[in-house]
mmCIF file of C-alpha atoms in Angstrom:
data_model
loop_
_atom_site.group_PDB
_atom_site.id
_atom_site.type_symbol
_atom_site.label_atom_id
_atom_site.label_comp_id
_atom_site.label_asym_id
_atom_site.label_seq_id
_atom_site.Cartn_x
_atom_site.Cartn_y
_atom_site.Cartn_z
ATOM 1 C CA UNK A 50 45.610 34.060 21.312
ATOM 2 C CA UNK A 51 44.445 36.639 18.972
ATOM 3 C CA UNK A 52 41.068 38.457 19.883
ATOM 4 C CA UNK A 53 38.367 38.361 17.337
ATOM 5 C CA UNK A 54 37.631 41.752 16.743
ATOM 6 C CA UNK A 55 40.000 44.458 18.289
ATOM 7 C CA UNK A 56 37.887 48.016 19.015
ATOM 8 C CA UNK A 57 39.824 50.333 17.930
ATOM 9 C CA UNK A 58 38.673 54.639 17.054
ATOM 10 C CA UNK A 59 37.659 54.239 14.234
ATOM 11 C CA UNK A 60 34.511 52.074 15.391
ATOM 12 C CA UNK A 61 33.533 55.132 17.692
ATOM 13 C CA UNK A 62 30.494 56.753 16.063
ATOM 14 C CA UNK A 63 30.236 59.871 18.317
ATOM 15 C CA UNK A 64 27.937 59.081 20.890
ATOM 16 C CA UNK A 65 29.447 57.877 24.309
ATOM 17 C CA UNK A 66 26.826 55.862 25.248
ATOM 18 C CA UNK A 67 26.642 53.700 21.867
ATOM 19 C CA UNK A 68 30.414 53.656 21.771
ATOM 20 C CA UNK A 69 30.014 51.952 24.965
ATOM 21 C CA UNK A 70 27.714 49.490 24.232
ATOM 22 C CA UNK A 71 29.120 48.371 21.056
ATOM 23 C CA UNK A 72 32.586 47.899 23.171
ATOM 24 C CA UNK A 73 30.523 45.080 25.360
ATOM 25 C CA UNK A 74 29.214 43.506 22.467
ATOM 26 C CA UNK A 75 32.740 43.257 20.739
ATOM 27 C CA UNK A 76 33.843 42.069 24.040
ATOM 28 C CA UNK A 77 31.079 39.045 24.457
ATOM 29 C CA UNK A 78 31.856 38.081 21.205
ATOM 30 C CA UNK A 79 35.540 37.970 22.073
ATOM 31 C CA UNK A 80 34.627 35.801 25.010
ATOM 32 C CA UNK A 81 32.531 33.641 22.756
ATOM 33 C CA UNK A 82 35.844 33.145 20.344
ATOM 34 C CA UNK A 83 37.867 32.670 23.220
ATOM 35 C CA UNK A 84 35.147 30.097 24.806
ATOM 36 C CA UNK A 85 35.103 27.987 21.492
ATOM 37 C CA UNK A 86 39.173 28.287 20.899
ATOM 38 C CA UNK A 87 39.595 27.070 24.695
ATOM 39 C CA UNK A 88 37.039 24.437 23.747
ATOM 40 C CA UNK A 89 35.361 25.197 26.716
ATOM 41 C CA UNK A 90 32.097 23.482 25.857
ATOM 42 C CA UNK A 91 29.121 24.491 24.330
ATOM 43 C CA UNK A 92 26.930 24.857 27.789
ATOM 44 C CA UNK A 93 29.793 27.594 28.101
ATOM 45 C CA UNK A 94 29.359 28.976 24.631
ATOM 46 C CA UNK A 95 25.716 29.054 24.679
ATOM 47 C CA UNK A 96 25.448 30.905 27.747
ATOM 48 C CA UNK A 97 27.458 33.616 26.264
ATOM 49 C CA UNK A 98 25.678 33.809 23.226
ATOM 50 C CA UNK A 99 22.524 34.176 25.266
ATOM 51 C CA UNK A 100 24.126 36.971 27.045
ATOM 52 C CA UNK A 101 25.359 38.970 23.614
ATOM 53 C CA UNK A 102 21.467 37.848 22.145
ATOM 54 C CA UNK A 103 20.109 39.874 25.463
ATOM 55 C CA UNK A 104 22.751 42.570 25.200
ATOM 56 C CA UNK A 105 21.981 42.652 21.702
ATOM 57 C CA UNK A 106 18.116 43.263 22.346
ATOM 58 C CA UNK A 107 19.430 45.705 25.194
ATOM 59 C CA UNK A 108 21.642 47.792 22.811
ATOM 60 C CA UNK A 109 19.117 48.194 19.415
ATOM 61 C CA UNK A 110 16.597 49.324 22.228
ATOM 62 C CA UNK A 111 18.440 51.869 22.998
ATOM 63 C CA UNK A 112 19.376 52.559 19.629
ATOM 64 C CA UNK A 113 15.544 52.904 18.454
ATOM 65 C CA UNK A 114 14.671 55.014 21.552
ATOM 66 C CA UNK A 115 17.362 57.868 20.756
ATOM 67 C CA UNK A 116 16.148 57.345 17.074
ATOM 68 C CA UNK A 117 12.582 57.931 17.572
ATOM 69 C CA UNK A 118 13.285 60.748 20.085
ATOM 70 C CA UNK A 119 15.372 62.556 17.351
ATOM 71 C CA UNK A 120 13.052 61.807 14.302
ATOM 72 C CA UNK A 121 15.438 59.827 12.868
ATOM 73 C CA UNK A 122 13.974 59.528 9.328
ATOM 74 C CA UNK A 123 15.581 56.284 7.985
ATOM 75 C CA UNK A 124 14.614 54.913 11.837
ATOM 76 C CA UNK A 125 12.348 51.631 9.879
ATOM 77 C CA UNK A 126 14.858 50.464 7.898
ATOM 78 C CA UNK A 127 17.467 50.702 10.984
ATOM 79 C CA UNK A 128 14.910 48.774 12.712
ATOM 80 C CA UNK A 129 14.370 46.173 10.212
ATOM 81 C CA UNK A 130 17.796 45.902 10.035
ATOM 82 C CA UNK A 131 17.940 45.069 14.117
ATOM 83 C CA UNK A 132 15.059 42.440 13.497
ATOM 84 C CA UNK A 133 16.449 40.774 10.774
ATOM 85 C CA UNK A 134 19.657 39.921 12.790
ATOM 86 C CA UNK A 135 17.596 39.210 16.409
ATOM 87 C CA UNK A 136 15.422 36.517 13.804
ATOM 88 C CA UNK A 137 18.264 35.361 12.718
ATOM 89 C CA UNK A 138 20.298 34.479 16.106
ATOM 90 C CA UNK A 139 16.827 33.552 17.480
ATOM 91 C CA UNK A 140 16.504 30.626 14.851
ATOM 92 C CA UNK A 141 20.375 30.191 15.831
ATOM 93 C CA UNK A 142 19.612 29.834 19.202
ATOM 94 C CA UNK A 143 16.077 26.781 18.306
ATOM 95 C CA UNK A 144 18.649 24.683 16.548
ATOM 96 C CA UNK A 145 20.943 24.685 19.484
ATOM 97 C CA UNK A 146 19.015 23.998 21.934
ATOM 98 C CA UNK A 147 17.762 20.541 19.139
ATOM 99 C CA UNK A 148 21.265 20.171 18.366
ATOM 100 C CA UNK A 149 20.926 21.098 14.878
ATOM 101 C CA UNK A 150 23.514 23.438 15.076
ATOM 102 C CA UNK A 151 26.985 24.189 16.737
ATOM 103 C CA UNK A 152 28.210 27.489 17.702
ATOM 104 C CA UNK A 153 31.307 27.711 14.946
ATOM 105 C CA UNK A 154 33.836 30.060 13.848
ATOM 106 C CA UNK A 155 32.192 30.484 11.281
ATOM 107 C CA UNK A 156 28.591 32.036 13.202
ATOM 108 C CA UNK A 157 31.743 34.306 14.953
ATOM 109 C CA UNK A 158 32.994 35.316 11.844
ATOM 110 C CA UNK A 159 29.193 36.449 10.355
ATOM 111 C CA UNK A 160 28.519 37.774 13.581
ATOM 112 C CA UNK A 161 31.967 39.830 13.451
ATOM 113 C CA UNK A 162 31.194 40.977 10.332
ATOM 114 C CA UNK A 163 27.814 42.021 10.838
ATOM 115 C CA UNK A 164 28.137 44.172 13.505
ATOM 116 C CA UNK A 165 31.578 45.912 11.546
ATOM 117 C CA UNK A 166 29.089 46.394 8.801
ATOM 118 C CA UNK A 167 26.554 47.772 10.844
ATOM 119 C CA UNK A 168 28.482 50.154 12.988
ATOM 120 C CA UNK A 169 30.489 51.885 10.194
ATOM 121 C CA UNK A 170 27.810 51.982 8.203
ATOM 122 C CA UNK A 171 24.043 52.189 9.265
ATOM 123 C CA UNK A 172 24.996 53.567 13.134
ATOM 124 C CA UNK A 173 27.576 55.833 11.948
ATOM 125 C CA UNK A 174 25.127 57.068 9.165
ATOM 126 C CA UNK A 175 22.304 57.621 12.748
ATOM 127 C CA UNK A 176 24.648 59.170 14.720
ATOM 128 C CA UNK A 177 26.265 61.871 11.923
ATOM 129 C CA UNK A 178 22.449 62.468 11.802
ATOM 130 C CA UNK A 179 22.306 62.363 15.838
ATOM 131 C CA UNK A 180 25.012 64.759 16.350
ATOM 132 C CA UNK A 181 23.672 67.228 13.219
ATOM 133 C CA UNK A 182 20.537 67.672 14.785
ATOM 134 C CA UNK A 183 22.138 68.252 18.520
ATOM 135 C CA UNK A 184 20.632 64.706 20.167
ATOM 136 C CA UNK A 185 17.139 64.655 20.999
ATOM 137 C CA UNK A 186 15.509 67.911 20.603
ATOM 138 C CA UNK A 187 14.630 70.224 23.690
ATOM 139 C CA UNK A 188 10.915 69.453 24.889
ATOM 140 C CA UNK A 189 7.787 71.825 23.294
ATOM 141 C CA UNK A 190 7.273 74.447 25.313
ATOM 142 C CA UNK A 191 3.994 73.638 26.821
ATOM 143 C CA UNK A 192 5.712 69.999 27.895
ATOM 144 C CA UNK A 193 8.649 71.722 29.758
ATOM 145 C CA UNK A 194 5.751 74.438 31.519
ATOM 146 C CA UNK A 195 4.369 71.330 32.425
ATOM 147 C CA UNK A 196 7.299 69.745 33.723
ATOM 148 C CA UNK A 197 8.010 72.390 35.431
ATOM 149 C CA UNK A 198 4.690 72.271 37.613
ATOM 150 C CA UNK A 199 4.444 70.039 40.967
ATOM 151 C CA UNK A 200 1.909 67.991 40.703
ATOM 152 C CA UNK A 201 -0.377 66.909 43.650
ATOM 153 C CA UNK A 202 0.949 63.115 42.846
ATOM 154 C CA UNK A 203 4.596 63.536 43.320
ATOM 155 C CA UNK A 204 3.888 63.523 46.755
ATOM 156 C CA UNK A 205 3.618 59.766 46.440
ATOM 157 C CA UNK A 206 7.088 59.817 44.656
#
């Protein structure tokens, strides 16, 4: 059988550890495809679309953090854009649990496309701006003295 979504290069935005994460998520959602094609059962399916929901969270976390560190300056809409889809697979998630819903094709097929969308456009557009800027700046001067300082607590550390 046919995987769902293939990773290929041309996903890659430039920044190891994203590239990395967005290769798990394509691969839960690959199990998830293969889960429902094998008809495996939807205690089965559910319990990997829990784990791509928490990987999910996991990943725009990280995201945000290297945004906010960089001054990212479109960083609220990014984030509204992570929200939106964590609402969204959280309402998913309510109706399965009442059985008012069924994990389908097509959920895999919006799900497939929205993270295509969002990687080639939105995350490639963050990391272009990422990479431009050379990651997260170097710390102010008086943070890095600072650093630099033992402090009488580290003895505890």
């Amino acid at each position: 059988m046919a995987e769902l979504f293939q990773w290929s290069d041309a996903y890659g935005v430039g920044i190891q550890e994203i590239d990395e994460q967005h290769k798990v998520l394509v691969d839960l959602l690959n199990r998830l495809h293969d889960a429902i094609h094998a008809h495996q059962g939807s205690e089965t399916s559910r319990k990997i679309l829990g784990d791509l929901a928490d990987y999910t969270r996991t990943h725009f976390a990280v995201e945000e953090s290297l945004m906010r560190v960089s001054n990212y300056p479109d960083f609220e809409a990014h984030k509204q854009n992570h929200e939106d889809l964590i609402g969204q697979v959280n309402a998913l998630q309510i109706k399965l649990d009442s059985g008012e819903a069924k994990i389908t094709f097509e959920l895999l097929h919006f799900l497939k496309v929205w993270l295509t969308h969002h990687i080639k456009e939105a995350d490639k557009r963050f990391a272009d701006y990422f990479i431009s800027v050379g990651g997260a700046p170097a710390w102010a001067p008086h943070v890095e003295q600072s650093m630099g300082e033992k402090k009488w607590w580290w003895k505890f550390w």
